[in-house]
Coordinates of C-alpha atoms and ligand atoms in Angstrom, one line a residue:
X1 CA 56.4 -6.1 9.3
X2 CA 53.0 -8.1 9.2
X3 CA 50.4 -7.2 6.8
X4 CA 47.9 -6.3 9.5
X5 CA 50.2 -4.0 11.1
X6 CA 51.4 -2.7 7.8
X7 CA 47.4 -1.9 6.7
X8 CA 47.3 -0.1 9.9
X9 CA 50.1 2.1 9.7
X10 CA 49.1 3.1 6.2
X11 CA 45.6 3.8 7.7
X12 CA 47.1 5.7 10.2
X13 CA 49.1 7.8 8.0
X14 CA 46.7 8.0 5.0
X15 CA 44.0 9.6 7.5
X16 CA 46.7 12.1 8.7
X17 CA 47.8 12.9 4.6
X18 CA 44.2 13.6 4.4
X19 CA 43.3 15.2 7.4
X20 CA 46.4 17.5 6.2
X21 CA 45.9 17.6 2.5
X22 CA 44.5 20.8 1.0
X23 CA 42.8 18.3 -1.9
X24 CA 45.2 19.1 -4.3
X25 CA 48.1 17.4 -3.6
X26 CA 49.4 14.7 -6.6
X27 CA 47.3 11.6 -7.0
X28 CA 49.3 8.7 -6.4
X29 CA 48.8 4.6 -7.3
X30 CA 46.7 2.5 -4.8
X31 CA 49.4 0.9 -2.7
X32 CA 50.4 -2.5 -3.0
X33 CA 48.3 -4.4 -0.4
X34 CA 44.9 -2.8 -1.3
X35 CA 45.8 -3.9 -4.7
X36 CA 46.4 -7.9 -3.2
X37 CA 42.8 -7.8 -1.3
X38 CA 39.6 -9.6 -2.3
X39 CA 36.4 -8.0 -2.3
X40 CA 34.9 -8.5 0.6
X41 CA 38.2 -7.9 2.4
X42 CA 38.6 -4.1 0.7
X43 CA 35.1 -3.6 1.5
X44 CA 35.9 -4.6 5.2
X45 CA 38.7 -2.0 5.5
X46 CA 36.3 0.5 3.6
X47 CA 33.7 0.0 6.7
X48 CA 36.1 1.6 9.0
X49 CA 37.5 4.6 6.9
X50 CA 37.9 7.2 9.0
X51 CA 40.1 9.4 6.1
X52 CA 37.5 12.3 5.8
X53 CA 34.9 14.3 7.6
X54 CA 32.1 13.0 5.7
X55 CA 32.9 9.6 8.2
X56 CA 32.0 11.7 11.5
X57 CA 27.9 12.0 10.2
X58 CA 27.4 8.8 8.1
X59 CA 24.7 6.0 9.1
X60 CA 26.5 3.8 6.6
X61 CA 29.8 3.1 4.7
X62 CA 28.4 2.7 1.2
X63 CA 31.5 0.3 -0.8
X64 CA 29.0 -1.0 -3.9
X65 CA 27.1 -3.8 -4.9
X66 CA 26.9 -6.1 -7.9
X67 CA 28.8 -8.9 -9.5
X68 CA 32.2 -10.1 -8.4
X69 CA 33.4 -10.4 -11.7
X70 CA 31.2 -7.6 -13.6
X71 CA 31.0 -7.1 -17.2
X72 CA 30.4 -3.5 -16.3
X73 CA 30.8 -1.3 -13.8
X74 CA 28.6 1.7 -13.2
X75 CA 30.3 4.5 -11.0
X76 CA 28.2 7.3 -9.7
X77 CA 29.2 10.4 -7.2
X78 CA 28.2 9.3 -3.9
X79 CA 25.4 7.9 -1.6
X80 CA 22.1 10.0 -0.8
X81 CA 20.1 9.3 2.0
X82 CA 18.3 6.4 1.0
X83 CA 22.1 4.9 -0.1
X84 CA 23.0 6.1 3.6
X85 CA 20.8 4.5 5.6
X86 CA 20.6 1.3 3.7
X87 CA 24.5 0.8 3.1
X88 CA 23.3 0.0 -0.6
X89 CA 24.5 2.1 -3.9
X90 CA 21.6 3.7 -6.2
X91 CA 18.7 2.3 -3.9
X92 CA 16.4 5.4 -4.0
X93 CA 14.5 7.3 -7.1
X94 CA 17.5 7.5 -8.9
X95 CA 19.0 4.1 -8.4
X96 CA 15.4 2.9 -9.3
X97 CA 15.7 4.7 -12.6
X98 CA 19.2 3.5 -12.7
X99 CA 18.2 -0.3 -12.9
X100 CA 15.4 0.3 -15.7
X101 CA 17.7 2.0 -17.7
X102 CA 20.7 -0.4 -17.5
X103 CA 17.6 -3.3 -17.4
X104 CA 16.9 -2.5 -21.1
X105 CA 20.4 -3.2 -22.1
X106 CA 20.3 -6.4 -20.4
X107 CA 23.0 -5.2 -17.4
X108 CA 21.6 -5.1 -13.8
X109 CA 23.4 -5.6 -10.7
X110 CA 22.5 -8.7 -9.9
X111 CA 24.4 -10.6 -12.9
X112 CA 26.8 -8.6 -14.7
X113 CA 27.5 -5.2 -13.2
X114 CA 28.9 -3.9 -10.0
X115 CA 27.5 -0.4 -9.2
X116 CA 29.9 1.9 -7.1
X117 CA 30.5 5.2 -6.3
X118 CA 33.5 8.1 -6.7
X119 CA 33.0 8.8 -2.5
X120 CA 31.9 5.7 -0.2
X121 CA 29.8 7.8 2.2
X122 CA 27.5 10.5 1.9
X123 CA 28.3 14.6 1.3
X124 CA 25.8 16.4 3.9
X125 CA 22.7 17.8 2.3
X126 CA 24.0 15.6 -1.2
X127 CA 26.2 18.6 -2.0
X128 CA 28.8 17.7 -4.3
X129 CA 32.1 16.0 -2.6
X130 CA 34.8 18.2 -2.3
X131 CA 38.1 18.1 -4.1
X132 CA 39.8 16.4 -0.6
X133 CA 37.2 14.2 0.2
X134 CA 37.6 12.9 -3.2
X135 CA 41.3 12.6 -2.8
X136 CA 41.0 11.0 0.4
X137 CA 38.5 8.3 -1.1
X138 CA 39.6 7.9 -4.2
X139 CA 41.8 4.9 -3.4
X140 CA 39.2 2.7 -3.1
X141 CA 37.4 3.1 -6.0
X142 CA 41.0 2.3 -7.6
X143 CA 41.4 -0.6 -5.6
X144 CA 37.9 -2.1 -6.8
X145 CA 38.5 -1.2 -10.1
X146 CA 41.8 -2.8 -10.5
X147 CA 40.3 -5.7 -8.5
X148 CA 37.1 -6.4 -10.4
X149 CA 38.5 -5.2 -14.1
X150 CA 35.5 -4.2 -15.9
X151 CA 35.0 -4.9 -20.0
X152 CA 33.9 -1.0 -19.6
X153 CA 32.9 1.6 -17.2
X154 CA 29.6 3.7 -17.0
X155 CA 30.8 7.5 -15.6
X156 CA 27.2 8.7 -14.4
X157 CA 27.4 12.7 -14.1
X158 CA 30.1 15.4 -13.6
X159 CA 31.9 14.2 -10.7
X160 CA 32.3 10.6 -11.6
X161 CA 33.0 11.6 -15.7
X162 CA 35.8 14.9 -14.2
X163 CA 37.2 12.7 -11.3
X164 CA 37.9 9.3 -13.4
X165 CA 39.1 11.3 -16.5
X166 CA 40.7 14.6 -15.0
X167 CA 39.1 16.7 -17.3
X168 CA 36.5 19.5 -16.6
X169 CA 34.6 19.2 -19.7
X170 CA 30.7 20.0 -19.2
X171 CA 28.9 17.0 -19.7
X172 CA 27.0 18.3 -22.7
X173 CA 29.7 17.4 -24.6
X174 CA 31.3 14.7 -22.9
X175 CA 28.8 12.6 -22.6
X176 CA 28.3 9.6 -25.0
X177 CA 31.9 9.2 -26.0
X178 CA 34.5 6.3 -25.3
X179 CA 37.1 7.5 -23.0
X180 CA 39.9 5.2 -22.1
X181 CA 40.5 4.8 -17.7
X182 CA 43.6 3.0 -17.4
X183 CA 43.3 1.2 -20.2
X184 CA 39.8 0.4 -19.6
X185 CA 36.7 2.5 -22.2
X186 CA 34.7 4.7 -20.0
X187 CA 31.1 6.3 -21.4
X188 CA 31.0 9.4 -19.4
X189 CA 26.8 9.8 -19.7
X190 CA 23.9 11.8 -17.5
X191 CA 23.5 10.8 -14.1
X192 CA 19.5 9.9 -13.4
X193 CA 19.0 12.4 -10.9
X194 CA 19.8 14.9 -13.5
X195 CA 17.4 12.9 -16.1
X196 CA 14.8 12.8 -13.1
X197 CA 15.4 16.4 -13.0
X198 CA 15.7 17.4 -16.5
X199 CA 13.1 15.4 -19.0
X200 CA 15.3 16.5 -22.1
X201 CA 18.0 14.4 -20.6
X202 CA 16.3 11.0 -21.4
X203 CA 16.6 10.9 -24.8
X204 CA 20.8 12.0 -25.0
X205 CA 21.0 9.4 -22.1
X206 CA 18.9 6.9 -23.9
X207 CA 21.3 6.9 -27.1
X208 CA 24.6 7.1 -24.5
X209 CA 23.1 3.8 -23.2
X210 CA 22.5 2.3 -26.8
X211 CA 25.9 3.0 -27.5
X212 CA 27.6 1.8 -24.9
X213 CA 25.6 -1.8 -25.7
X214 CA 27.4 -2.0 -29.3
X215 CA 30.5 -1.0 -27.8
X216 CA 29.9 -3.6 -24.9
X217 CA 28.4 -6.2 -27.7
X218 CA 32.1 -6.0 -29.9
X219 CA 33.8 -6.1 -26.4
X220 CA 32.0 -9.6 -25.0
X221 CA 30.6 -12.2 -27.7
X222 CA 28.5 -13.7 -24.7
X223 CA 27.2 -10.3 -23.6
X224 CA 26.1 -10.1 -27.4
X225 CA 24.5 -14.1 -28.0
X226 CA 22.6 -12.6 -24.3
X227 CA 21.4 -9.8 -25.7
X228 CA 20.5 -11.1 -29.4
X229 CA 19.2 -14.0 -27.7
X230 CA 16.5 -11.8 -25.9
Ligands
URA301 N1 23.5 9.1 -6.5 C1 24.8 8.6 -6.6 O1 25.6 9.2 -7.2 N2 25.1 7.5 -6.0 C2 24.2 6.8 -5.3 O2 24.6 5.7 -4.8 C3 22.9 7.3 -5.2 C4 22.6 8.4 -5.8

Protein backbone atom coordinates (compact mmCIF):
# COMPACT_ATOMS: atom_id res chain seq x y z
CA UNK A 1 0.00 0.00 0.00
CA UNK A 2 1.26 3.65 -0.79
CA UNK A 3 1.80 6.03 1.95
CA UNK A 4 -0.83 8.40 0.77
CA UNK A 5 -3.43 5.80 0.70
CA UNK A 6 -2.09 4.27 3.89
CA UNK A 7 -2.48 8.10 5.76
CA UNK A 8 -5.90 7.99 4.46
CA UNK A 9 -7.14 4.87 5.58
CA UNK A 10 -5.81 5.58 9.07
CA UNK A 11 -7.64 9.01 8.76
CA UNK A 12 -10.59 7.24 7.82
CA UNK A 13 -10.54 4.92 10.64
CA UNK A 14 -9.05 7.09 13.33
CA UNK A 15 -12.15 9.66 12.69
CA UNK A 16 -14.54 6.61 13.06
CA UNK A 17 -12.45 5.21 16.53
CA UNK A 18 -13.17 8.68 17.61
CA UNK A 19 -16.50 9.38 16.38
CA UNK A 20 -17.02 5.90 18.37
CA UNK A 21 -14.92 6.25 21.32
CA UNK A 22 -16.51 7.07 24.71
CA UNK A 23 -12.91 9.07 25.57
CA UNK A 24 -11.75 6.52 27.54
CA UNK A 25 -10.55 3.99 25.64
CA UNK A 26 -6.48 3.05 26.08
CA UNK A 27 -4.09 5.66 24.69
CA UNK A 28 -2.05 4.17 22.25
CA UNK A 29 1.57 5.28 20.44
CA UNK A 30 1.40 7.78 17.43
CA UNK A 31 1.52 5.44 14.49
CA UNK A 32 4.50 4.91 12.50
CA UNK A 33 4.02 7.40 9.50
CA UNK A 34 3.02 10.47 11.61
CA UNK A 35 6.09 9.61 13.49
CA UNK A 36 8.29 9.78 9.81
CA UNK A 37 6.62 13.35 8.75
CA UNK A 38 8.26 16.74 8.81
CA UNK A 39 6.70 19.69 10.25
CA UNK A 40 5.11 21.30 7.89
CA UNK A 41 3.88 17.98 6.47
CA UNK A 42 2.09 16.91 10.04
CA UNK A 43 0.85 20.36 10.22
CA UNK A 44 -0.71 19.85 6.64
CA UNK A 45 -2.54 16.66 7.69
CA UNK A 46 -3.51 18.58 11.04
CA UNK A 47 -5.41 21.34 8.60
CA UNK A 48 -7.82 18.73 7.53
CA UNK A 49 -8.61 16.82 10.85
CA UNK A 50 -11.94 16.05 10.89
CA UNK A 51 -11.51 13.46 14.23
CA UNK A 52 -13.79 15.55 16.55
CA UNK A 53 -16.76 17.83 16.74
CA UNK A 54 -14.89 20.71 17.73
CA UNK A 55 -13.72 20.56 13.59
CA UNK A 56 -17.59 21.19 12.48
CA UNK A 57 -17.43 25.21 14.17
CA UNK A 58 -13.74 26.17 13.83
CA UNK A 59 -12.46 29.30 11.61
CA UNK A 60 -9.00 27.83 11.93
CA UNK A 61 -6.92 24.57 12.59
CA UNK A 62 -4.54 25.90 15.26
CA UNK A 63 -1.11 23.22 14.91
CA UNK A 64 1.58 25.83 16.75
CA UNK A 65 4.16 28.04 16.03
CA UNK A 66 7.83 28.56 16.91
CA UNK A 67 11.22 27.09 16.15
CA UNK A 68 11.74 24.00 14.17
CA UNK A 69 14.20 22.71 16.37
CA UNK A 70 13.07 24.36 19.89
CA UNK A 71 14.94 24.41 23.02
CA UNK A 72 11.56 24.44 24.64
CA UNK A 73 8.37 23.73 23.98
CA UNK A 74 5.40 25.49 25.70
CA UNK A 75 2.07 23.40 25.51
CA UNK A 76 -1.12 25.11 26.52
CA UNK A 77 -4.98 23.62 26.44
CA UNK A 78 -6.37 24.90 23.34
CA UNK A 79 -7.02 27.98 20.99
CA UNK A 80 -9.48 30.87 22.11
CA UNK A 81 -11.03 33.11 19.77
CA UNK A 82 -8.28 35.25 18.91
CA UNK A 83 -6.04 31.72 18.40
CA UNK A 84 -9.18 30.81 16.18
CA UNK A 85 -9.48 33.26 13.88
CA UNK A 86 -5.87 33.93 13.43
CA UNK A 87 -4.64 30.17 13.08
CA UNK A 88 -1.84 31.37 15.53
CA UNK A 89 -1.25 29.72 19.30
CA UNK A 90 -1.35 32.22 22.38
CA UNK A 91 -2.04 35.40 20.10
CA UNK A 92 -4.55 37.17 22.47
CA UNK A 93 -4.22 38.65 26.18
CA UNK A 94 -2.91 35.62 27.40
CA UNK A 95 -0.47 34.70 24.68
CA UNK A 96 0.62 38.38 25.02
CA UNK A 97 1.35 37.75 28.66
CA UNK A 98 2.74 34.48 27.58
CA UNK A 99 5.66 36.09 25.47
CA UNK A 100 6.72 38.67 28.35
CA UNK A 101 6.89 36.07 30.65
CA UNK A 102 8.91 33.51 28.64
CA UNK A 103 10.73 36.98 27.13
CA UNK A 104 12.40 37.49 30.57
CA UNK A 105 13.94 34.12 30.47
CA UNK A 106 15.30 34.74 27.20
CA UNK A 107 12.76 32.02 25.34
CA UNK A 108 10.26 33.45 22.81
CA UNK A 109 8.88 31.84 19.82
CA UNK A 110 10.63 33.27 17.42
CA UNK A 111 14.14 31.57 18.27
CA UNK A 112 14.05 28.90 20.64
CA UNK A 113 10.60 27.68 21.48
CA UNK A 114 7.70 26.20 19.64
CA UNK A 115 4.37 27.06 21.43
CA UNK A 116 1.54 24.30 20.88
CA UNK A 117 -1.42 23.22 22.27
CA UNK A 118 -3.13 19.84 24.04
CA UNK A 119 -6.35 20.30 21.29
CA UNK A 120 -5.58 21.94 17.76
CA UNK A 121 -8.92 23.75 17.51
CA UNK A 122 -11.01 25.56 19.65
CA UNK A 123 -13.63 24.08 22.58
CA UNK A 124 -17.00 26.39 22.00
CA UNK A 125 -17.37 29.14 24.56
CA UNK A 126 -13.32 28.14 25.66
CA UNK A 127 -14.86 25.46 27.88
CA UNK A 128 -12.43 22.96 28.75
CA UNK A 129 -11.89 19.98 26.01
CA UNK A 130 -13.42 17.05 26.79
CA UNK A 131 -11.83 13.75 27.72
CA UNK A 132 -12.63 12.45 23.79
CA UNK A 133 -11.77 15.34 22.08
CA UNK A 134 -8.55 15.03 23.88
CA UNK A 135 -8.20 11.52 22.90
CA UNK A 136 -9.03 12.12 19.45
CA UNK A 137 -6.29 14.96 19.27
CA UNK A 138 -3.82 13.85 21.25
CA UNK A 139 -1.84 12.24 18.46
CA UNK A 140 -0.68 15.13 17.16
CA UNK A 141 0.70 16.80 19.93
CA UNK A 142 2.71 13.28 20.18
CA UNK A 143 3.72 13.45 16.83
CA UNK A 144 5.22 17.14 17.19
CA UNK A 145 6.71 16.23 20.21
CA UNK A 146 8.57 13.27 19.15
CA UNK A 147 9.37 15.25 15.96
CA UNK A 148 10.74 18.48 17.40
CA UNK A 149 12.34 16.77 20.81
CA UNK A 150 12.42 19.55 23.20
CA UNK A 151 15.52 20.08 25.99
CA UNK A 152 12.16 20.54 28.24
CA UNK A 153 8.52 21.14 28.11
CA UNK A 154 6.41 24.03 29.76
CA UNK A 155 2.76 22.28 30.80
CA UNK A 156 0.65 25.68 31.14
CA UNK A 157 -2.55 24.90 33.41
CA UNK A 158 -4.63 21.81 34.42
CA UNK A 159 -5.37 20.31 31.21
CA UNK A 160 -1.99 20.47 29.49
CA UNK A 161 -0.09 19.51 33.19
CA UNK A 162 -3.29 16.22 33.80
CA UNK A 163 -3.25 15.25 29.95
CA UNK A 164 0.70 15.05 29.42
CA UNK A 165 1.32 13.44 32.86
CA UNK A 166 -1.93 11.41 33.61
CA UNK A 167 -2.29 12.57 36.86
CA UNK A 168 -5.14 14.74 38.44
CA UNK A 169 -3.21 16.57 40.86
CA UNK A 170 -4.54 20.22 41.48
CA UNK A 171 -2.09 22.47 40.26
CA UNK A 172 -1.39 24.15 43.53
CA UNK A 173 0.77 21.50 44.12
CA UNK A 174 1.98 20.47 40.93
CA UNK A 175 3.13 23.28 39.67
CA UNK A 176 6.86 24.18 39.76
CA UNK A 177 8.21 20.66 39.80
CA UNK A 178 10.21 18.52 37.14
CA UNK A 179 8.13 15.84 35.76
CA UNK A 180 9.57 13.52 33.30
CA UNK A 181 7.18 13.07 29.60
CA UNK A 182 8.75 10.38 27.85
CA UNK A 183 11.83 10.86 28.86
CA UNK A 184 11.68 14.48 28.42
CA UNK A 185 11.41 17.05 32.09
CA UNK A 186 8.13 18.77 31.99
CA UNK A 187 7.35 22.00 34.54
CA UNK A 188 3.80 21.70 34.96
CA UNK A 189 3.22 25.76 35.94
CA UNK A 190 -0.06 28.30 35.92
CA UNK A 191 -1.49 29.06 32.70
CA UNK A 192 -1.72 33.11 32.06
CA UNK A 193 -5.20 33.28 31.82
CA UNK A 194 -5.39 32.01 35.21
CA UNK A 195 -2.47 34.60 36.33
CA UNK A 196 -4.59 37.34 34.26
CA UNK A 197 -7.34 36.15 36.29
CA UNK A 198 -5.86 35.61 39.60
CA UNK A 199 -3.03 38.38 40.66
CA UNK A 200 -1.65 35.98 43.44
CA UNK A 201 -0.71 33.65 40.68
CA UNK A 202 2.16 35.87 39.33
CA UNK A 203 4.46 35.50 41.88
CA UNK A 204 4.25 31.15 42.15
CA UNK A 205 4.39 31.52 38.28
CA UNK A 206 7.21 33.94 38.34
CA UNK A 207 9.53 31.42 40.52
CA UNK A 208 8.06 28.26 38.20
CA UNK A 209 9.60 30.22 35.41
CA UNK A 210 13.00 30.99 37.30
CA UNK A 211 13.23 27.53 37.89
CA UNK A 212 12.64 26.11 34.90
CA UNK A 213 15.68 28.68 33.49
CA UNK A 214 18.31 26.82 35.92
CA UNK A 215 17.01 23.59 34.97
CA UNK A 216 17.07 24.72 31.26
CA UNK A 217 20.65 26.52 31.91
CA UNK A 218 22.25 22.83 33.31
CA UNK A 219 20.35 21.19 30.30
CA UNK A 220 21.95 23.66 27.27
CA UNK A 221 25.44 25.30 27.90
CA UNK A 222 24.50 27.78 24.88
CA UNK A 223 21.03 28.46 26.36
CA UNK A 224 23.18 29.41 29.56
CA UNK A 225 26.47 31.63 27.70
CA UNK A 226 22.77 33.33 26.11
CA UNK A 227 21.35 34.11 29.00
CA UNK A 228 24.69 35.06 31.18
CA UNK A 229 25.67 36.89 28.21
CA UNK A 230 22.55 39.26 28.58
N1 LIG B 1 -5.05 29.50 25.74
C1 LIG B 1 -4.48 28.32 25.39
O1 LIG B 1 -4.44 27.38 26.16
N2 LIG B 1 -3.96 28.25 24.17
C2 LIG B 1 -3.96 29.23 23.28
O2 LIG B 1 -3.44 29.06 22.17
C3 LIG B 1 -4.55 30.45 23.69
C4 LIG B 1 -5.09 30.56 24.91
Amino acid sequence: MKREEKELLYDFLETARCYLSDGAAARRAPPEFEDELDGPALAARMLSCFRCELSKNRANVVPGAGSASPLVMVIGEGPGADEDASGLPFVGKAGQLLDRMLGSIGVSRETNAFIANIVKCRPPHNRDPEPGEIECCLPWLEAQIALLSPVAILALGRVASHTLLGVSTPMGSLHGTFYEYRGIPLMPTYHPSAVLRDESLKRPAWEDLKAFRDRLAALSPAYRAAIEGK
